Amino acid sequence: MPSSPPGAQVLFESSKKVPPLPDSHDECFVDPYDAPPIGKQSFLPFDPEKATMYRYRQQQSVNLGSWYTPLPIYAFSYSSASRFVHENWMTPSLFRCADGKKLSELDIASGWGSKKSSRSLLERHWDTFITRSDFEYLASIGINTVRLPIGYWNLGPSFTENTPFADVGEVYENSWPRIVRAINDAAEYEIGVLVDLHGAVGSQNGQPHSGISDGASNMFDDPNNVEKTIDVLGFLMQQLDPVSNVVGIQILNEPQDKPELTDFYTRAIESMRNFTSNSMSLPLYIHDGFNLERFSQFAANRTDFVVQDHHSYFVFTPSDSSEPASQHTSDVKGPISKSLADASSKERRNLFIGEWSCALTTDSMAHEADPDQARREFCSGQMDVYANAAAGWSFWSYLKEDCDNDPGWCFKAAVNKSLPGSFFAYNNTPRDPRRVKELSSLVAKMSAPSASEILDSRDSSGVKNTATQRREYLGQRGKRRSQDRFDVIHRRHQADSAPLSPAQQATVKGFTDGFLACRKFASDGLFGKLGFIGQYVADNLPKDLEPGTEQNYRDGFGNGLMECQGRVQLALNEAH
């Protein structure tokens, strides 16, 4: 969730209209909620092959914001003439009778007249705000991952002891089992889940979305809060590492960019990696505190699966508001795209745009002759840049109250309006399950080129000639002349009989592995793409490569991956 900028005024709306209540009810009466038995939830058996697919694939994602971390209404005011006011922010109905400043999760849990009432309110919200049908819908339009923000309080009463939530811990007695259920519901539709610690003990940023409303950021300054947060992360690691569709754990959301943040991340990562025997394979996500350069270098310096999370918004500063929407789009496609690509290249493509939206200020839109078209170009421009530069993106947010009237912030309203109607990694991916099965079977049977084909398709500079590769070995609609065919076959036989140098062997091996990796990710039934390419190669680098040929392998892998992706897209286009 975006933090309010310096000088922003945070307002709440206690007089918001709500559905009429029976005469016997006062405004803050909460109907007792006889929740369906939740029981003890358990995860499905771990499948390492599926886990690889979930964790390394390109992510088209949405945030499930305000499901377990409710957010109030924000109205942002600046000293300049520019003003951005976003009404009905997320779930204002939960804050109507909250305690104190009516800004945070703690205010909700402490309000509504009693802990019994606030528990009923929240449990009903958890059970109804997002349901299994939402996961079914998301999967049907190509969303393959969700980012699930939670707070430490959601782990249950034992984790709230000696914290600001201590007096309301019982409200969260059945919160964690519901999170387990949500992850299992996502798995039913082959959707991965990134579990994001949105609220750490003591607050990592002083913002209401971290659970508190006093504005204090005491996590880093208090060793006890650091220890409690490490314990929370350890619990998450123990619970989630052996879950196939958990794509990772985000250690903190939008922490303050303090000097000690890198030390905390290092300690947290090392601690989490030691909790389970297989914990090295689970991706750990770190938010960069809006310092892209600093934390791209941090991720680059590590060899384990650590992913930088960067958030991108264009509404929270006076300069954002004064800039026309079309200029924001140009910025995204120009300098922002370059900075993201530079960071991604440095860190093996371990970059994730964990929050972005279609939101623009009223002033930004006022400059446009066709505001709707300007917003569409802004949204599609962002999506294309983030998909190309990073291994995934996640829109903030999937759902909110008054969603239909807010395509800037509400994904469900933006689909087929500000955003396209399909988000699959490949264009023209079918939605009919029968066709998906047929085409998946076809893709699974694709054969990688032979060694001679791979080497013969490279130009004199050693760079793969993609057009030649596709024409000679992957097929076109037109037919080649018989003499051309004879010449090609003759060259193949000559190449097959000649010994390969170590560099050529590494190139062929890399190309073949890249091709087969693409085939594997595309034939899983959802036509996914390998997203964390550099990390995947590093984690699967053959041990028998001749020293000094590692780069040949990497280059070959990338070329084979691209070639296979071209074939998959061609098959989908022809079947469309």
XYZ file of C-alpha atoms in Angstrom:
576
model
C 0.000 0.000 0.000
C 1.381 3.471 -0.853
C 2.465 5.533 2.128
C 1.105 9.019 2.612
C 3.751 11.560 1.581
C 5.387 14.081 3.928
C 2.959 16.839 4.788
C -0.058 14.812 3.727
C -3.204 15.191 5.763
C -4.853 11.889 6.584
C -8.611 12.189 7.031
C -11.283 9.698 7.982
C -14.928 9.735 7.135
C -17.096 8.746 10.092
C -20.240 10.087 8.419
C -20.001 7.931 5.298
C -23.383 6.608 4.249
C -23.952 2.950 5.045
C -26.922 0.654 4.455
C -29.884 1.444 6.757
C -29.793 -0.349 10.080
C -32.816 -1.765 11.890
C -34.360 0.672 14.361
C -33.149 -1.413 17.251
C -29.544 -1.084 16.125
C -27.290 1.825 16.817
C -24.691 2.870 14.258
C -22.002 0.725 15.851
C -24.028 -2.409 16.469
C -22.419 -5.524 14.996
C -24.610 -8.505 14.290
C -23.146 -11.535 16.029
C -21.330 -13.612 13.447
C -21.751 -17.340 13.654
C -18.741 -18.084 11.513
C -18.573 -21.389 9.646
C -16.224 -23.738 11.495
C -12.710 -23.013 10.333
C -11.021 -25.831 12.208
C -7.352 -26.612 11.817
C -6.254 -25.928 8.274
C -3.353 -27.806 6.709
C -1.506 -27.302 3.465
C -1.456 -29.729 0.581
C 1.571 -32.062 0.281
C 4.639 -30.342 -1.118
C 5.367 -30.908 -4.803
C 8.873 -29.677 -5.728
C 8.126 -29.621 -9.466
C 5.072 -27.446 -8.967
C 6.961 -25.239 -6.511
C 9.611 -24.584 -9.158
C 6.945 -23.519 -11.629
C 5.240 -21.187 -9.165
C 8.406 -19.587 -7.827
C 10.383 -18.979 -11.030
C 7.644 -18.108 -13.499
C 6.793 -14.614 -14.738
C 4.186 -13.154 -12.416
C 1.011 -11.370 -13.484
C -0.325 -10.476 -10.063
C -2.761 -8.436 -8.004
C -2.597 -7.361 -4.379
C -5.334 -8.627 -2.091
C -5.156 -5.368 -0.179
C -7.465 -4.621 2.740
C -8.443 -8.267 3.154
C -6.276 -8.860 6.210
C -4.919 -5.317 6.537
C -7.901 -2.931 6.293
C -7.119 0.613 5.183
C -8.973 3.863 5.883
C -9.920 6.703 3.567
C -7.072 9.009 2.641
C -7.317 12.571 1.458
C -3.949 14.023 0.507
C -3.467 17.779 0.851
C -0.436 19.773 -0.217
C 0.659 23.305 0.418
C 0.672 23.885 -3.325
C -2.452 24.451 -5.387
C -2.421 20.794 -6.437
C -4.698 18.496 -4.506
C -5.428 14.802 -4.803
C -8.459 13.437 -2.964
C -9.187 9.739 -3.142
C -12.507 8.941 -1.486
C -13.839 5.624 -0.223
C -10.321 4.310 0.173
C -10.375 0.538 0.365
C -12.741 -0.457 3.227
C -14.050 2.647 5.024
C -17.042 0.791 6.487
C -14.715 -1.089 8.847
C -13.520 2.208 10.310
C -16.905 3.787 11.026
C -16.835 2.836 14.703
C -13.142 2.195 15.111
C -11.323 3.551 18.140
C -8.990 6.532 18.392
C -7.996 8.174 15.125
C -9.878 5.568 13.054
C -6.863 4.990 10.846
C -5.391 1.582 11.521
C -6.024 -2.103 12.144
C -5.458 -1.549 15.858
C -8.172 1.112 15.889
C -10.646 -1.362 14.390
C -9.759 -4.166 16.787
C -10.003 -1.764 19.752
C -13.298 -0.231 18.621
C -16.866 -1.269 17.844
C -17.824 -1.406 21.506
C -16.143 -4.669 22.436
C -13.576 -7.195 21.325
C -16.404 -9.631 20.588
C -17.951 -7.156 18.180
C -14.707 -6.276 16.416
C -13.901 -9.975 16.098
C -17.310 -10.626 14.513
C -16.803 -7.687 12.181
C -13.368 -8.823 11.032
C -14.192 -12.518 10.729
C -17.210 -11.714 8.557
C -14.965 -9.479 6.441
C -12.313 -12.190 6.066
C -14.951 -14.719 5.006
C -16.816 -12.538 2.507
C -14.600 -9.765 1.101
C -12.656 -12.162 -1.131
C -13.784 -15.742 -1.735
C -12.843 -18.762 -3.799
C -14.828 -17.398 -6.746
C -12.408 -14.464 -6.914
C -9.479 -16.825 -7.418
C -11.432 -18.603 -10.148
C -12.063 -15.278 -11.889
C -8.436 -14.164 -11.611
C -7.148 -17.427 -13.065
C -9.612 -17.133 -15.967
C -8.074 -13.833 -17.104
C -4.424 -14.838 -16.701
C -3.555 -13.611 -13.216
C -1.242 -16.308 -11.884
C -0.121 -14.798 -8.558
C -1.531 -12.758 -5.688
C 0.345 -10.690 -3.125
C -1.270 -11.176 0.278
C -0.512 -8.424 2.820
C -0.755 -9.515 6.471
C 0.288 -8.163 9.843
C 2.087 -9.938 12.657
C -1.211 -9.913 14.582
C -2.739 -12.225 11.960
C -0.529 -15.042 13.197
C -2.609 -15.282 16.371
C -2.739 -14.126 19.999
C 0.649 -15.540 20.996
C 2.349 -13.176 18.544
C 0.612 -10.111 19.969
C 1.976 -10.484 23.511
C 3.930 -7.431 24.651
C 2.961 -5.521 21.507
C 0.380 -2.779 20.912
C -2.066 -5.559 19.938
C -1.731 -7.399 23.261
C -5.141 -6.293 24.565
C -6.940 -7.365 21.393
C -5.050 -10.548 20.604
C -8.152 -12.708 21.027
C -9.723 -10.941 18.030
C -7.208 -12.806 15.839
C -7.739 -16.279 17.282
C -8.950 -17.626 13.941
C -7.039 -15.368 11.584
C -4.119 -17.630 10.657
C -6.304 -20.642 9.740
C -8.140 -18.372 7.308
C -4.852 -17.334 5.712
C -3.977 -21.003 5.257
C -7.381 -21.543 3.683
C -6.847 -18.605 1.326
C -3.510 -20.034 0.156
C -5.148 -23.411 -0.451
C -8.019 -21.781 -2.351
C -5.477 -20.044 -4.580
C -3.716 -23.366 -5.191
C -6.955 -24.881 -6.452
C -6.757 -22.472 -9.396
C -2.960 -22.727 -9.801
C -2.408 -19.258 -8.386
C 0.789 -18.549 -6.466
C 0.807 -16.491 -3.268
C 3.420 -13.994 -2.109
C 2.890 -13.520 1.634
C 3.830 -9.952 2.507
C 4.547 -8.843 6.088
C 2.767 -5.506 5.759
C 2.863 -4.761 9.469
C 5.960 -5.566 11.560
C 6.224 -5.366 15.338
C 6.828 -1.739 16.291
C 6.035 -0.580 12.717
C 8.652 -0.366 10.000
C 7.440 2.999 8.710
C 4.934 4.641 11.115
C 2.165 4.440 8.506
C -1.403 3.314 9.344
C -1.122 0.372 6.946
C 1.511 -1.084 9.300
C -1.203 -1.488 11.938
C -0.815 1.587 14.131
C -2.079 5.169 14.035
C 0.326 6.984 16.335
C 2.813 7.638 13.525
C 5.689 6.064 15.447
C 8.205 3.834 13.715
C 9.800 1.847 16.525
C 10.830 -1.393 14.891
C 14.452 -0.567 14.157
C 15.050 1.433 17.337
C 13.944 -1.260 19.772
C 15.911 -4.537 19.842
C 12.886 -6.323 21.314
C 10.789 -5.340 18.302
C 13.516 -6.561 15.968
C 13.619 -9.907 17.783
C 9.835 -10.261 17.673
C 9.801 -9.480 13.957
C 12.524 -12.084 13.336
C 10.359 -14.592 15.256
C 7.374 -13.712 13.072
C 9.445 -14.252 9.925
C 10.730 -17.536 11.314
C 7.186 -18.757 11.874
C 6.248 -17.787 8.326
C 9.297 -19.602 6.977
C 8.513 -22.779 8.885
C 4.890 -22.744 7.784
C 5.254 -21.630 4.174
C 8.538 -23.033 2.878
C 6.978 -26.464 2.214
C 3.911 -25.033 0.454
C 4.047 -25.547 -3.301
C 2.120 -22.446 -4.361
C 3.811 -19.988 -1.997
C 6.075 -18.030 -4.327
C 7.873 -16.249 -1.513
C 7.785 -14.276 1.715
C 8.177 -10.521 1.696
C 10.197 -9.564 4.759
C 8.891 -6.000 5.129
C 6.570 -3.685 3.231
C 7.781 -0.164 2.468
C 10.206 0.214 5.397
C 11.917 3.498 6.007
C 15.171 3.658 4.062
C 17.401 3.706 7.123
C 21.121 2.884 7.200
C 20.395 -0.161 9.360
C 17.873 -1.615 6.895
C 20.475 -3.619 4.965
C 21.815 -5.097 8.208
C 18.292 -6.073 9.237
C 17.649 -7.702 5.887
C 20.911 -9.633 6.070
C 20.115 -10.887 9.553
C 16.511 -11.757 8.672
C 17.524 -13.641 5.525
C 20.236 -15.634 7.273
C 17.879 -16.465 10.138
C 15.075 -17.549 7.814
C 17.404 -19.640 5.676
C 18.361 -21.647 8.780
C 14.816 -22.523 9.824
C 14.240 -25.468 7.480
C 16.413 -27.874 5.529
C 15.100 -26.703 2.133
C 14.782 -23.012 2.946
C 17.403 -21.940 0.387
C 14.887 -22.588 -2.388
C 12.154 -20.241 -1.135
C 12.386 -16.729 -2.622
C 12.645 -13.923 -0.083
C 11.405 -10.501 -1.191
C 12.786 -7.244 0.163
C 11.176 -3.871 -0.359
C 13.737 -1.247 -1.293
C 12.401 1.654 0.782
C 11.980 3.437 -2.593
C 15.746 3.350 -3.109
C 16.046 1.353 -6.310
C 19.805 1.667 -6.758
C 20.791 0.786 -3.196
C 18.801 -2.422 -3.001
C 19.404 -3.608 -6.543
C 23.051 -3.692 -5.510
C 22.136 -5.488 -2.283
C 20.269 -8.183 -4.223
C 23.033 -8.410 -6.819
C 25.597 -9.102 -4.108
C 23.706 -12.177 -2.951
C 23.632 -15.520 -4.724
C 20.490 -16.943 -3.098
C 16.957 -16.283 -4.317
C 16.419 -12.727 -3.024
C 14.044 -10.477 -4.964
C 13.878 -6.690 -4.867
C 10.353 -5.309 -4.552
C 9.859 -1.815 -5.948
C 6.626 0.215 -5.852
C 5.662 2.695 -8.536
C 3.041 5.431 -8.094
C 2.385 8.797 -9.725
C -0.087 10.549 -7.415
C 1.591 11.297 -4.109
C 3.665 14.428 -4.681
C 2.911 17.941 -5.951
C 5.105 17.291 -8.996
C 3.075 14.139 -9.757
C -0.107 16.160 -9.677
C 1.200 18.952 -11.881
C 2.386 16.604 -14.626
C -0.057 15.600 -17.387
C -0.986 11.940 -17.713
C 0.659 11.712 -21.136
C 3.942 12.965 -19.690
C 3.756 10.347 -16.938
C 3.367 7.743 -19.680
C 6.405 9.121 -21.487
C 8.383 9.012 -18.248
C 7.422 5.383 -17.701
C 8.473 4.383 -21.210
C 11.650 6.468 -21.063
C 13.802 7.120 -17.973
C 11.813 4.901 -15.615
C 12.012 1.971 -18.001
C 15.762 2.452 -18.302
C 16.350 2.671 -14.558
C 14.305 -0.488 -13.960
C 16.084 -2.343 -16.764
C 19.487 -1.316 -15.366
C 18.559 -2.509 -11.888
C 17.085 -5.755 -13.222
C 20.166 -6.519 -15.314
C 22.402 -5.987 -12.314
C 20.459 -8.391 -10.075
C 19.837 -11.299 -12.477
C 16.298 -10.020 -13.206
C 15.356 -10.534 -9.541
C 13.109 -7.482 -9.651
C 9.380 -7.362 -8.898
C 7.078 -4.338 -9.170
C 4.998 -5.258 -6.142
C 2.631 -2.286 -6.234
C 1.442 -0.032 -9.050
C -1.903 1.319 -10.188
C -3.744 3.248 -12.886
C -4.382 6.120 -10.472
C -3.737 9.692 -11.632
C -4.609 12.979 -10.003
C -7.472 15.156 -11.154
C -4.959 17.795 -12.223
C -2.982 15.272 -14.300
C -6.143 14.238 -16.099
C -7.314 17.824 -16.600
C -4.509 18.377 -19.109
C -5.784 15.621 -21.427
C -8.237 16.053 -24.299
C -9.328 12.407 -23.956
C -8.851 11.420 -20.287
C -10.020 7.829 -20.770
C -7.567 7.210 -23.578
C -4.796 8.902 -21.608
C -5.429 6.605 -18.657
C -5.464 3.515 -20.886
C -2.131 4.459 -22.411
C -0.711 5.186 -18.952
C -1.872 1.811 -17.626
C -0.810 -0.278 -20.620
C 2.507 1.553 -20.785
C 3.256 0.671 -17.182
C 2.226 -2.947 -17.593
C 4.413 -3.426 -20.674
C 7.464 -1.778 -19.098
C 7.161 -3.688 -15.834
C 6.667 -7.016 -17.637
C 9.741 -6.436 -19.811
C 12.057 -5.072 -17.142
C 11.044 -7.228 -14.186
C 10.084 -10.801 -13.411
C 6.594 -9.727 -12.446
C 4.186 -7.037 -11.322
C 1.300 -6.772 -8.880
C -1.506 -4.231 -9.241
C -2.752 -2.392 -6.133
C -5.405 -3.461 -5.502
C -7.733 -6.219 -6.657
C -10.806 -5.049 -4.762
C -12.073 -2.221 -2.593
C -15.356 -0.745 -1.521
C -16.993 1.326 -4.269
C -14.795 -0.558 -6.715
C -16.932 0.039 -9.794
C -16.357 3.787 -9.594
C -12.597 3.590 -9.196
C -10.738 2.024 -12.136
C -7.618 3.899 -11.058
C -7.146 1.878 -7.895
C -9.500 -1.089 -8.251
C -8.237 -3.792 -10.604
C -11.600 -5.483 -11.006
C -13.116 -2.232 -12.285
C -10.123 -1.470 -14.517
C -10.281 -4.755 -16.465
C -11.540 -4.071 -19.997
C -11.500 -0.338 -19.247
C -8.173 1.144 -18.192
C -6.564 -2.284 -18.488
C -6.917 -5.074 -21.073
C -9.207 -8.024 -20.456
C -6.510 -10.707 -20.513
C -3.164 -10.935 -18.717
C -1.698 -14.254 -19.789
C 2.037 -14.334 -20.397
C 1.412 -15.268 -24.037
C -1.011 -13.454 -26.310
C -4.007 -15.428 -27.583
C -3.884 -17.944 -24.731
C -7.239 -19.772 -24.888
C -9.638 -19.776 -21.941
C -11.499 -22.912 -22.912
C -10.059 -25.743 -20.742
C -10.327 -28.238 -23.615
C -8.279 -26.049 -25.956
C -5.773 -25.311 -23.203
C -5.245 -29.045 -22.703
C -4.857 -29.663 -26.438
C -2.364 -26.873 -26.952
C -0.444 -27.731 -23.794
C -0.021 -31.262 -25.124
C 1.186 -29.855 -28.443
C 3.741 -27.600 -26.750
C 4.974 -30.452 -24.560
C 5.914 -32.385 -27.691
C 8.053 -29.629 -29.222
C 11.577 -30.884 -29.911
C 14.665 -28.815 -29.289
C 16.960 -28.318 -32.301
C 19.983 -30.566 -32.720
C 23.508 -29.393 -31.969
C 24.245 -28.760 -35.642
C 21.036 -26.789 -36.058
C 21.870 -24.644 -33.056
C 25.410 -23.902 -34.171
C 24.521 -23.470 -37.850
C 21.951 -20.807 -36.954
C 24.591 -18.458 -35.565
C 26.061 -15.662 -37.640
C 29.749 -14.896 -37.992
C 29.819 -12.823 -34.820
C 28.596 -15.760 -32.756
C 25.259 -14.152 -32.081
C 22.244 -16.336 -32.769
C 20.348 -15.405 -35.916
C 16.752 -15.826 -34.757
C 15.214 -15.343 -38.188
C 17.473 -18.001 -39.706
C 16.772 -20.395 -36.839
C 13.039 -20.142 -37.276
C 13.176 -20.338 -41.063
C 15.504 -23.317 -41.347
C 14.571 -25.454 -38.348
C 11.328 -24.377 -36.739
C 9.229 -24.126 -39.843
C 7.379 -21.498 -41.839
C 4.200 -21.617 -43.851
C 6.216 -21.291 -47.083
C 8.277 -24.192 -48.481
C 12.014 -24.103 -49.084
C 13.492 -25.154 -52.346
C 14.712 -28.753 -52.447
C 18.327 -27.690 -53.076
C 18.231 -25.474 -49.990
C 16.906 -28.376 -47.988
C 19.655 -30.653 -49.279
C 22.342 -28.089 -48.411
C 21.032 -27.664 -44.894
C 20.839 -31.417 -44.267
C 24.343 -31.855 -45.667
C 25.710 -29.189 -43.328
C 23.980 -30.872 -40.401
C 25.652 -34.180 -41.108
C 29.024 -32.476 -41.428
C 28.526 -30.639 -38.142
C 27.290 -33.757 -36.373
C 30.432 -35.659 -37.348
C 32.812 -32.890 -36.215
C 33.896 -32.681 -32.574
C 32.601 -29.686 -30.614
C 34.838 -27.338 -28.678
C 34.073 -26.821 -24.960
C 32.542 -23.438 -25.788
C 30.317 -24.990 -28.435
C 29.305 -27.777 -26.072
C 28.327 -25.196 -23.459
C 26.393 -23.203 -26.053
C 24.463 -26.257 -27.241
C 23.780 -27.402 -23.693
C 22.583 -23.941 -22.682
C 20.381 -23.553 -25.762
C 18.790 -26.958 -25.205
C 18.201 -26.335 -21.503
C 16.684 -22.919 -22.225
C 14.396 -24.401 -24.864
C 13.276 -27.196 -22.548
C 12.742 -24.788 -19.635
C 10.483 -22.656 -21.812
C 8.597 -25.762 -22.906
C 8.156 -26.864 -19.315
C 6.789 -23.520 -18.143
C 4.528 -23.155 -21.186
C 3.040 -26.648 -21.052
C 1.968 -26.496 -17.407
C -1.600 -25.711 -18.492
C -1.446 -21.973 -17.985
C 1.155 -21.129 -20.651
C 3.533 -19.483 -18.232
C 6.945 -18.012 -18.951
C 10.165 -18.310 -17.013
C 10.487 -14.965 -15.235
C 13.444 -15.166 -12.852
C 15.747 -16.220 -15.657
C 19.140 -15.359 -14.184
C 18.334 -16.982 -10.852
C 17.011 -20.105 -12.549
C 20.194 -20.444 -14.590
C 22.390 -19.830 -11.538
C 20.491 -22.427 -9.507
C 20.633 -25.012 -12.304
C 24.055 -24.372 -13.837
C 25.501 -27.738 -14.906
C 28.419 -28.790 -12.755
C 30.246 -30.474 -15.630
C 30.793 -27.325 -17.708
C 34.354 -26.677 -18.747
C 35.719 -23.764 -16.653
C 35.458 -20.533 -18.604
C 32.434 -21.589 -20.667
C 29.783 -20.542 -18.186
C 28.888 -17.443 -20.185
C 28.521 -19.522 -23.340
C 25.992 -21.608 -21.452
C 24.118 -18.560 -20.180
C 23.985 -16.999 -23.631
C 22.835 -20.266 -25.154
C 20.162 -20.651 -22.491
C 18.750 -17.213 -23.241
C 18.696 -17.895 -26.964
C 17.012 -21.272 -26.546
C 14.459 -19.754 -24.210
C 13.604 -17.009 -26.703
C 13.417 -19.446 -29.595
C 11.001 -21.705 -27.784
C 8.871 -18.766 -26.690
C 8.622 -17.721 -30.327
C 7.399 -21.180 -31.260
C 4.829 -21.216 -28.451
C 3.495 -17.826 -29.474
C 3.322 -18.932 -33.103
C 1.315 -22.021 -32.108
C -1.113 -19.915 -30.082
C -1.494 -17.401 -32.908
C -2.259 -20.122 -35.432
C -4.783 -21.764 -33.101
C -6.530 -18.478 -32.327
